[in-house]
Short mmCIF file of C-alpha atoms and ligand atoms in Angstrom, two decimals:
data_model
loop_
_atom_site.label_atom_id
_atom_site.label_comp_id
_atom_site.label_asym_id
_atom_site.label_seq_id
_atom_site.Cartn_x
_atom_site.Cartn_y
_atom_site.Cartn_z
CA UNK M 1 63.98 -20.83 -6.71
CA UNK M 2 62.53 -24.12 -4.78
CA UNK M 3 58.70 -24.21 -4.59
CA UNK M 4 57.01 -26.10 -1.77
CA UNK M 5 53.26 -26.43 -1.75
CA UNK M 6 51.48 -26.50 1.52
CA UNK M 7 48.05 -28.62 0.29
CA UNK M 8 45.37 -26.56 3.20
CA UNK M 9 42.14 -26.33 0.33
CA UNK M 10 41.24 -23.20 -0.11
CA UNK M 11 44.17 -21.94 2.54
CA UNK M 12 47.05 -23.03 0.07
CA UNK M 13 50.24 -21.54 -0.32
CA UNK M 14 53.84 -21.54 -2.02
CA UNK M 15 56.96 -21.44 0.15
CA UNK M 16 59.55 -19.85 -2.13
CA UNK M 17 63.20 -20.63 -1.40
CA UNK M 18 66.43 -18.75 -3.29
CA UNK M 19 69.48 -16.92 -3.07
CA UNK M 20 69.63 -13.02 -3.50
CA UNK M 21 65.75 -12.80 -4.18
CA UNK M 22 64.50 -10.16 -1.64
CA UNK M 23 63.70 -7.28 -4.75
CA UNK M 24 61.97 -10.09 -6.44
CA UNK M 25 58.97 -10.64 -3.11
CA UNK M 26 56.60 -8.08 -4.66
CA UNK M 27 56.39 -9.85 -8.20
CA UNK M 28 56.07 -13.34 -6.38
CA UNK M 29 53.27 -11.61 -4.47
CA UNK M 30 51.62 -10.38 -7.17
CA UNK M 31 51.90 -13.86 -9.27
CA UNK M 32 50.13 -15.62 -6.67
CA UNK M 33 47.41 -12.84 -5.89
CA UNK M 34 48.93 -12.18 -2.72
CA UNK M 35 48.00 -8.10 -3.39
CA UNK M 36 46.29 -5.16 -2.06
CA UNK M 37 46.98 -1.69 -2.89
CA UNK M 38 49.12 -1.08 0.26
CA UNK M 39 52.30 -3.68 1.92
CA UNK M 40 52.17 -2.52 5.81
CA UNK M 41 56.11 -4.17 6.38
CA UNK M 42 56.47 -5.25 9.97
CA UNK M 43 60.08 -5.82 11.00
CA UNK M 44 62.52 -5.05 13.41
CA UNK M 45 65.50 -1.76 13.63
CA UNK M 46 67.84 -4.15 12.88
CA UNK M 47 66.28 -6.41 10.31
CA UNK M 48 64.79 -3.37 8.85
CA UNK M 49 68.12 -1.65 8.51
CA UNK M 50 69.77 -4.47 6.30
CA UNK M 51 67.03 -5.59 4.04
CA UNK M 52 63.64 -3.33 4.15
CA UNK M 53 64.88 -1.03 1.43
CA UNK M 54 65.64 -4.03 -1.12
CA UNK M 55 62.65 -4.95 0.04
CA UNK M 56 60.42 -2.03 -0.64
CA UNK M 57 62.00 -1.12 -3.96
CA UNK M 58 61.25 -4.51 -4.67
CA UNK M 59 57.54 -4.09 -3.84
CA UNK M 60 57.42 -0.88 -5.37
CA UNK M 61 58.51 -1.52 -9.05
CA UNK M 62 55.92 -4.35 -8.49
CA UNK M 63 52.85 -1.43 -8.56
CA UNK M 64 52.26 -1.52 -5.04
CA UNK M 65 51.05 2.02 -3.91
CA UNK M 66 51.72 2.57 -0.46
CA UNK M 67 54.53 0.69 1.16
CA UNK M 68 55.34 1.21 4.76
CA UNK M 69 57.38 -0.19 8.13
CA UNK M 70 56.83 -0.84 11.89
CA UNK M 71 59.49 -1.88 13.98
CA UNK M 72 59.16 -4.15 16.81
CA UNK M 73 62.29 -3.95 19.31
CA UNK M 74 64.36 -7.14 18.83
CA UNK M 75 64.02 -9.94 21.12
CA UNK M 76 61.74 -12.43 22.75
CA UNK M 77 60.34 -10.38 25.83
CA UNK M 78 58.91 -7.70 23.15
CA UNK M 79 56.91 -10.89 21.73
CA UNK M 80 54.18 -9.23 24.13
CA UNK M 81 50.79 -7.79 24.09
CA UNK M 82 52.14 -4.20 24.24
CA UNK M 83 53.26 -4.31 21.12
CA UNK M 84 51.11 -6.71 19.53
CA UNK M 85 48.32 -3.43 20.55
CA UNK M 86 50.79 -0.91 18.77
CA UNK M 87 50.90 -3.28 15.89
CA UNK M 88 47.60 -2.73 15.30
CA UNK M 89 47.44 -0.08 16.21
CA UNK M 90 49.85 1.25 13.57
CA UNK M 91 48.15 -0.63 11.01
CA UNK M 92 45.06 1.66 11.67
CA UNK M 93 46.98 4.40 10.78
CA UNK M 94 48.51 2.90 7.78
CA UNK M 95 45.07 1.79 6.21
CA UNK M 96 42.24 4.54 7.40
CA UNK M 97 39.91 3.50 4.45
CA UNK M 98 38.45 0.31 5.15
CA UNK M 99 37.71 -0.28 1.46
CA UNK M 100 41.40 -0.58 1.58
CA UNK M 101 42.90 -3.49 2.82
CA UNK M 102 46.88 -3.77 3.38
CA UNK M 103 48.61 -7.04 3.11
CA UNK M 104 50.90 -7.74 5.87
CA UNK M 105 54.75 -9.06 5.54
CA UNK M 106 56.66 -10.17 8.17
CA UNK M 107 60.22 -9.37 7.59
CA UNK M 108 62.04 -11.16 10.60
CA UNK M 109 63.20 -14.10 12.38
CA UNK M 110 60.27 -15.88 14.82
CA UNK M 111 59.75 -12.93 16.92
CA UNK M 112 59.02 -10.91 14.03
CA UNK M 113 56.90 -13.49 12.12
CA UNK M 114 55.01 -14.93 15.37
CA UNK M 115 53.85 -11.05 16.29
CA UNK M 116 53.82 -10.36 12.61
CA UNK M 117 51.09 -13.10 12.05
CA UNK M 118 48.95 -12.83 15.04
CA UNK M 119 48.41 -8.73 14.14
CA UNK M 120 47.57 -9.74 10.36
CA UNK M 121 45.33 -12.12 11.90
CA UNK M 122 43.64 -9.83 13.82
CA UNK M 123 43.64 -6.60 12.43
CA UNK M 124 39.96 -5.96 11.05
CA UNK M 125 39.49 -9.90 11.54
CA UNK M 126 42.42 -10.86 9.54
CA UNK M 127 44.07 -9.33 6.32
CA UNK M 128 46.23 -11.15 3.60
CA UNK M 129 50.23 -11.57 4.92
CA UNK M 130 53.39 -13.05 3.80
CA UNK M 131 56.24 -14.70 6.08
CA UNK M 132 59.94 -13.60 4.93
CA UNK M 133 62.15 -15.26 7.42
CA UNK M 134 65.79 -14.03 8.25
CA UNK M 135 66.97 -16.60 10.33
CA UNK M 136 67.52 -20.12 9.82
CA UNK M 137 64.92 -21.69 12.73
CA UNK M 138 62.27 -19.22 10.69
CA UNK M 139 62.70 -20.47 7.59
CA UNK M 140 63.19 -24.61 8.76
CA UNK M 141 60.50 -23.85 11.13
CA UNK M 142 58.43 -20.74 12.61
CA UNK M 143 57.49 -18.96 9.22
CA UNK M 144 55.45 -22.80 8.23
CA UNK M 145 52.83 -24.10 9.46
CA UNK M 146 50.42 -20.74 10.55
CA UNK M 147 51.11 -20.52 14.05
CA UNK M 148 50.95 -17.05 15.25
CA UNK M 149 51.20 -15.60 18.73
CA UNK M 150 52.63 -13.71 21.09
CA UNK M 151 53.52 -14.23 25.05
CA UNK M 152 52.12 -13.62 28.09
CA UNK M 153 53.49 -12.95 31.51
CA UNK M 154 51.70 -15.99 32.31
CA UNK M 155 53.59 -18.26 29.86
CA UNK M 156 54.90 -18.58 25.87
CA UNK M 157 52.55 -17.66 22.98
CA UNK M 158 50.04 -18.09 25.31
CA UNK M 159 47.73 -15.88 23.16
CA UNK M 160 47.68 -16.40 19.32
CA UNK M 161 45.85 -18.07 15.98
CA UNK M 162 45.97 -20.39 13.16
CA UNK M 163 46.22 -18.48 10.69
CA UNK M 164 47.83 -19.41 7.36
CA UNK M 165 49.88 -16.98 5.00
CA UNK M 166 49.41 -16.47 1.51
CA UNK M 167 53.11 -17.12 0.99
CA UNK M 168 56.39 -18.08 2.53
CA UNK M 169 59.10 -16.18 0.69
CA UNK M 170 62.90 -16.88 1.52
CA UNK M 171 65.42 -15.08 0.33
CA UNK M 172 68.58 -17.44 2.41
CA UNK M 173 70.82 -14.89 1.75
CA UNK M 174 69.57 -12.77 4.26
CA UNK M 175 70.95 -15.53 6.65
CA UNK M 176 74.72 -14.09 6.10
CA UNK M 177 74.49 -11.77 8.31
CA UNK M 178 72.84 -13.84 11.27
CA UNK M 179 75.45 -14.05 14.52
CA UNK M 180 76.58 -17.66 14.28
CA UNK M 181 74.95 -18.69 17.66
CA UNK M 182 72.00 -18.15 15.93
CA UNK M 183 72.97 -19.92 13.04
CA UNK M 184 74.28 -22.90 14.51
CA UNK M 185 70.43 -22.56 17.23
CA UNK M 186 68.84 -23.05 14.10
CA UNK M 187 70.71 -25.92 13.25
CA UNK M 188 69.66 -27.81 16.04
CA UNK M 189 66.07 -27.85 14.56
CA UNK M 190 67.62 -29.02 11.45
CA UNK M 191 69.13 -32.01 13.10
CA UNK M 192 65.44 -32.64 14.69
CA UNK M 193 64.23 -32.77 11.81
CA UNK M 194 66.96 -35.24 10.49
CA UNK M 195 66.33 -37.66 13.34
CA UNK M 196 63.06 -38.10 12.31
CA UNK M 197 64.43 -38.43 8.47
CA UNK M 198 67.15 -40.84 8.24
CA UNK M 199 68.47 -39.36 4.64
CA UNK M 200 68.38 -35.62 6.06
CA UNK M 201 70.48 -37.10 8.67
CA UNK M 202 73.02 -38.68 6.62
CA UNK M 203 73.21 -35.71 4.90
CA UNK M 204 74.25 -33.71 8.04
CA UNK M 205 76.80 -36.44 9.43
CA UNK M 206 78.82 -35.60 6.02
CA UNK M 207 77.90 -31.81 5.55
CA UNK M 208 77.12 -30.31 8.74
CA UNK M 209 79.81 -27.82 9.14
CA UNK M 210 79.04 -26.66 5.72
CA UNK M 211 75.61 -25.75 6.54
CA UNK M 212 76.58 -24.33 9.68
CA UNK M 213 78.88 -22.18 7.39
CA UNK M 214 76.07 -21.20 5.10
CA UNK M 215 77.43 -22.98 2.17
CA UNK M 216 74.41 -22.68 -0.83
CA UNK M 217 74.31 -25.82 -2.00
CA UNK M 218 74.23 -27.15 1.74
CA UNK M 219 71.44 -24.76 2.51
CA UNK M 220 69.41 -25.28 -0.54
CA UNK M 221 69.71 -29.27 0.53
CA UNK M 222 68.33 -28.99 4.01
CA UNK M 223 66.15 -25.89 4.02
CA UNK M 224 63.19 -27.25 1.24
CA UNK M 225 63.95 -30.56 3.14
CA UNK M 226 63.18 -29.38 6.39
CA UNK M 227 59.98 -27.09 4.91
CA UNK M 228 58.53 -30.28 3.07
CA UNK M 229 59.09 -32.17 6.43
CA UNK M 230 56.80 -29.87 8.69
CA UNK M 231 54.65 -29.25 5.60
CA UNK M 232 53.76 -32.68 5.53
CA UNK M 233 52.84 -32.65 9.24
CA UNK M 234 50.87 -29.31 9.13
CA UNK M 235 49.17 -30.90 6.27
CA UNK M 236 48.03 -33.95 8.52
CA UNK M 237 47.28 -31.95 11.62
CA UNK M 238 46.65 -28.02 10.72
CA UNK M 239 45.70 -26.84 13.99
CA UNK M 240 47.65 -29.41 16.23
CA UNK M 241 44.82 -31.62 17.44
CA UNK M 242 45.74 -35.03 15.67
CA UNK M 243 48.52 -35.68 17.46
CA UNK M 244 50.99 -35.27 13.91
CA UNK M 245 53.22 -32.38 14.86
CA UNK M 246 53.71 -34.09 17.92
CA UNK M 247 56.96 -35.75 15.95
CA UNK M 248 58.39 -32.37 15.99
CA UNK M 249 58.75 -31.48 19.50
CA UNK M 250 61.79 -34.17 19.77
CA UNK M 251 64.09 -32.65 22.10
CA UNK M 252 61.68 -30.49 23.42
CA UNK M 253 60.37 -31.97 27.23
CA UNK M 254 63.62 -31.85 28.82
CA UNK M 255 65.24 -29.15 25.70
CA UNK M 256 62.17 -26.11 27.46
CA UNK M 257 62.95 -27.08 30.77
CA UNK M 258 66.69 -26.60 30.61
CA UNK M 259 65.99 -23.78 28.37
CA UNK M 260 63.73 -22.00 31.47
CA UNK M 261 66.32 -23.63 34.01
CA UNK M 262 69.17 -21.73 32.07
CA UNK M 263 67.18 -17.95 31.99
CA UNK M 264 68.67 -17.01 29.24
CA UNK M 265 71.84 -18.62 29.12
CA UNK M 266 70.63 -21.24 26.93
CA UNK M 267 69.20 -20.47 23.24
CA UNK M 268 66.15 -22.69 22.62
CA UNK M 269 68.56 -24.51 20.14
CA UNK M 270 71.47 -25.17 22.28
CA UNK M 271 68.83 -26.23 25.15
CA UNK M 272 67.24 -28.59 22.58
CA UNK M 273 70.32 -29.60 21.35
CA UNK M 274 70.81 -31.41 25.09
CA UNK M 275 67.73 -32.43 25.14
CA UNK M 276 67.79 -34.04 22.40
CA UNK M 277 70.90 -35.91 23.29
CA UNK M 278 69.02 -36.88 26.85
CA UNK M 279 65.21 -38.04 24.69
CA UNK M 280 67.83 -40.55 22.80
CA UNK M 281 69.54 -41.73 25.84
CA UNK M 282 66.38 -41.68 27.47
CA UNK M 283 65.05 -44.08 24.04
CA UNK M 284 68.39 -46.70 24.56
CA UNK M 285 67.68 -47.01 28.32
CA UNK M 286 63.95 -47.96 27.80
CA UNK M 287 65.63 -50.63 25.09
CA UNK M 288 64.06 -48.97 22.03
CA UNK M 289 67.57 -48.15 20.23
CA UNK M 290 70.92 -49.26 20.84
CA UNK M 291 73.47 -46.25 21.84
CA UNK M 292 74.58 -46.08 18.59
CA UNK M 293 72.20 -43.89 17.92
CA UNK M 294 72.53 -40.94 20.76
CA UNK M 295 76.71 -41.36 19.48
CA UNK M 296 75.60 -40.56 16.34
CA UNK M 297 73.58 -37.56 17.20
CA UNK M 298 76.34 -36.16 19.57
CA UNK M 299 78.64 -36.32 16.72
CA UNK M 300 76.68 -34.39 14.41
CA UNK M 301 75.27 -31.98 17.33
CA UNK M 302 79.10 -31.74 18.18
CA UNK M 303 79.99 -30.90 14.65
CA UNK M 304 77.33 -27.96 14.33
CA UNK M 305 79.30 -26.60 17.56
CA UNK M 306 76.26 -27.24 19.70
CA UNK M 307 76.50 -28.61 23.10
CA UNK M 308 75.72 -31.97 24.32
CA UNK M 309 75.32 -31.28 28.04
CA UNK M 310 75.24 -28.10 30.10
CA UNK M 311 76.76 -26.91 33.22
CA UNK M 312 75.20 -25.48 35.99
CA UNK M 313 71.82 -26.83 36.27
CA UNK M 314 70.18 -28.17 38.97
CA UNK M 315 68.21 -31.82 38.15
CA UNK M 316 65.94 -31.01 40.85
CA UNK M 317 64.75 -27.91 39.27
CA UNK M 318 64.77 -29.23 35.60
CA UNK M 319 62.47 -32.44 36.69
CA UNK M 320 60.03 -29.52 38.05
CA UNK M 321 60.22 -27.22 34.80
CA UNK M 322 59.34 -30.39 32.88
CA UNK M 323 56.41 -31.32 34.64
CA UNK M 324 54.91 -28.28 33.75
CA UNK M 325 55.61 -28.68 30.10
CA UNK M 326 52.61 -28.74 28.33
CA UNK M 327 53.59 -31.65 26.82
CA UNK M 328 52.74 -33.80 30.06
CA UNK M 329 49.81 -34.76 30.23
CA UNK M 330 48.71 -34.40 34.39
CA UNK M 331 50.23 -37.84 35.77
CA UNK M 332 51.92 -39.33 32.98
CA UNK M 333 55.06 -38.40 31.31
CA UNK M 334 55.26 -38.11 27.87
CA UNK M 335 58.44 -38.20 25.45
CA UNK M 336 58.90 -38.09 21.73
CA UNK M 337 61.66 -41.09 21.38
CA UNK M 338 63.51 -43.08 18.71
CA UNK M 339 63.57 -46.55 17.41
CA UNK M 340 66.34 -45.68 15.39
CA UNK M 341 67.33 -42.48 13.31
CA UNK M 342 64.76 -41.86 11.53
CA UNK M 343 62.38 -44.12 13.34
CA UNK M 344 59.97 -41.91 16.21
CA UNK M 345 57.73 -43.09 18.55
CA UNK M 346 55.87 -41.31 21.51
CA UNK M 347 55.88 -42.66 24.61
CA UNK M 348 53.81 -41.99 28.02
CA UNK M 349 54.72 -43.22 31.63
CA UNK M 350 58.47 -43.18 30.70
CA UNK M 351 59.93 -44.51 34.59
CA UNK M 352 61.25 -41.64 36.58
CA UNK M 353 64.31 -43.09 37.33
CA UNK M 354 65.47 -43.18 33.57
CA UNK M 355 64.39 -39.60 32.85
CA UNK M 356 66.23 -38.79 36.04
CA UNK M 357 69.52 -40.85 35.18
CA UNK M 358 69.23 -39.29 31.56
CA UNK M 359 68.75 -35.73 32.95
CA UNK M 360 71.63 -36.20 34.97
CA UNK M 361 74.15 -37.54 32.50
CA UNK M 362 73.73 -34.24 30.21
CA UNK M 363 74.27 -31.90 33.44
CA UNK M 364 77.36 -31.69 34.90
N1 NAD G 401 55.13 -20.16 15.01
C1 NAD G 401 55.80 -21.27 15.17
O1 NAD G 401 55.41 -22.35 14.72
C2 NAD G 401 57.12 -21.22 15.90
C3 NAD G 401 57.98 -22.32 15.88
C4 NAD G 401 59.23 -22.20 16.51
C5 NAD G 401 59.56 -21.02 17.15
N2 NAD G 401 58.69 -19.97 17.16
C6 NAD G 401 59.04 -18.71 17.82
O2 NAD G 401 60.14 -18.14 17.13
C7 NAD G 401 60.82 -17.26 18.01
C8 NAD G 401 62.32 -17.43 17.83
O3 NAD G 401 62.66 -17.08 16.52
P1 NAD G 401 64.17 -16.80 16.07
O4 NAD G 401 65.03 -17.87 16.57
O5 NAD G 401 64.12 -16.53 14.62
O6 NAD G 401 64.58 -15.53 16.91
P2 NAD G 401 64.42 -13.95 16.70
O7 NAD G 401 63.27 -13.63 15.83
O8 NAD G 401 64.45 -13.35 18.04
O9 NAD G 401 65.75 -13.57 15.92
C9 NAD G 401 67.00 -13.74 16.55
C10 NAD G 401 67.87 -12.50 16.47
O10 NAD G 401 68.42 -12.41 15.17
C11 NAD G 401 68.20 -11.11 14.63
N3 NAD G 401 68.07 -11.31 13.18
C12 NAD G 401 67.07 -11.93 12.54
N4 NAD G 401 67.35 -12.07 11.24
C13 NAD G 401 68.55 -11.51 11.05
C14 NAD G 401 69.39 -11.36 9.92
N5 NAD G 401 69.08 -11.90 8.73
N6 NAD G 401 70.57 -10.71 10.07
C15 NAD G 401 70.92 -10.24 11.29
N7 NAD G 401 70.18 -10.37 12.39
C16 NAD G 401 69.01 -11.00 12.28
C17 NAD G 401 66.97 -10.62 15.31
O11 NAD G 401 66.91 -9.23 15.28
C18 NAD G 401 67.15 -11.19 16.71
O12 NAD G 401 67.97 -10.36 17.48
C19 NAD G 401 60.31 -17.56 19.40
O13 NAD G 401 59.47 -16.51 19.83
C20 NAD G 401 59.49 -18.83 19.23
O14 NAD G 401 58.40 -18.91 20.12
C21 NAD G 401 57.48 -20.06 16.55
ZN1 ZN G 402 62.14 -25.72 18.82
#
């Protein structure tokens, strides 16, 4: 197994990365004192039904008394309050005895580990928990860095905390049986996080398809990549105030809007996907990079089988979604571009007519 250490002081913690590993989370928990008497398992019917009993064996040969699971109905919209209350509601019931405190794992993709969190956070002002990601955008992305929430009507994870785990544990081949539109969603972030690392890149203009295909040596190249990438920014800029993780939302301004423009058409990686291909036209047209670089992108974007523009949207629309982004600040425009692969740089007061003319060439 890779090891990546997120450096926090006295809220540090191991990210754990293997193959076929999932009976082995209750001794890793125990190794790094990430134990109580009782693991309350939060995951959802379908999650749950492939990997909670490997799981719980796993936790049980490990000494751990009392081992238990709440499902939260799959997808986003249950990401709610509602359930966040029965969450905790449940864990109540699971641990009576306050002298007895449960650790928390979040078995799951982002849904999962957001809600997962954010009740472990909360639940008698915060108990111990672990993030096991299932999917790929969880492990590359939502299960690091201790962001936790859930949604509101209102907005997206409107209502949450920092709060760090006490481990990251990934068993990738849990990924397997992922539907390939998530697989190849996830990817997307990958390739964000390659064009802000020009060797990741590289790596995915030659072995793309691989990774989309789940290939083991291709995931164990990118995954610890990607984790040491956002580790390194979480490290900088824990609770998102310096300005750091800012590198991360590449994509992102005109990815959300098409992604709210789409309801549901869209993943968030296939929206990201385009909008990633429009923040690097968007980059050659204020003369930061030469076009070289959005080909490039396309290419490997193409390769992962994501798209590079999107039918059926209306610019009009999109321009509005993206101006209430909260990454605008009220006036000025603000867009995560590139010098080169590899090379970001944020910039504010981008003219209107080249967001426009970059909007426009990805929707057709
Ligand atoms: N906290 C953060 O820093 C952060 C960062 C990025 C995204 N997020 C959040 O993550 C969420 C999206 O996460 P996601 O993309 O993982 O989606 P998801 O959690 O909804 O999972 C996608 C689907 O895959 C299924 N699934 C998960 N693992 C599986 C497996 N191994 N085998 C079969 N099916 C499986 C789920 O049941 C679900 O239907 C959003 O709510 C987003 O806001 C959070
Ligand atoms: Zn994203």
């Amino acid at each position: 197994m890779r090891t990546v250490r997120i450096p926090l002081g006295e809220r540090s913690y191991d990210i754990l990365i293997g193959f076929d590993c999932l009976g082995d989370l209750g001794a890793a928990m125990r190794e790094r004192g990430v134990a109580r008497d009782n693991v309350a398992l939060i995951t959802s019917p379908r999650i749950g039904g492939l990997y909670y009993e490997a799981a719980a064996a796993g936790l049980r040969a490990a000494g751990f008394g009392h081992v238990d699971r709440w499902d939260l109905p799959d997808g986003e919209e249950n990401k709610n309050l509602e359930n966040f209350a029965r969450a905790v509601r449940w864990l109540a019931r699971f641990a009576p005895d306050p002298s007895i405190r449960p650790v928390v794992v979040a078995l799951g993709g982002g849904v999962v580990g957001d809600l997962g969190g954010f009740a472990a956070a909360c639940f008698r002002r915060g108990v111990p928990y672990v993030q096991a990601p299932t999917t790929l955008l969880a492990a590359v992305d939502s299960s690091v860095g201790g962001k936790t929430a859930v949604n509101l009507p209102e907005g997206k994870n409107l209502v949450g905390a920092f709060y760090q785990p006490g481990l990251v544990y990934m068993d990738l081949a849990t990924l397997a049986t992922l539907d390939p539109r998530q697989v190849r969603s996830g990817t997307a972030e990958v390739i964000k996080y390659g064009a802000v690392d020009v060797d990741l890149f590289e790596f995915l203009e030659a072995n793309v398809e691989a990774l989309v295909a789940l290939d083991r040596e291709a995931l164990m190249r990118v995954v610890p990549t990607c984790v040491e990438l956002k580790a390194d920014v979480v490290r900088r800029d824990e609770r998102d105030e310096a300005h750091v993780r800012v590198c991360l939302n590449f994509g992102h301004t005109l990815g959300h809007a098409m992604e709210k423009a789409a309801a549901g058409r869209l993943t968030h990686g296939e929206a990201v996907a385009v909008g990633m291909v429009a923040a690097a036209d968007i980059s050659v047209r204020c003369g930061l990079c030469d076009a070289e670089v959005t080909r490039r992108l396309r290419a490997v974007l193409q390769s992962a089988g994501l798209p590079v523009r999107v039918e059926g949207l209306e610019l009009e629309q999109v321009l509005r979604l993206m101006q209430h982004d909260k990454k605008f600040v009220t006036g000025k425009n603000r867009f995560v571009l590139l010098e080169g692969i590899g090379r970001w740089t944020e910039r504010e007061g981008v003219p209107e007519d080249i967001i426009r003319d970059a909007a426009l060439a990805v929707l057709d």
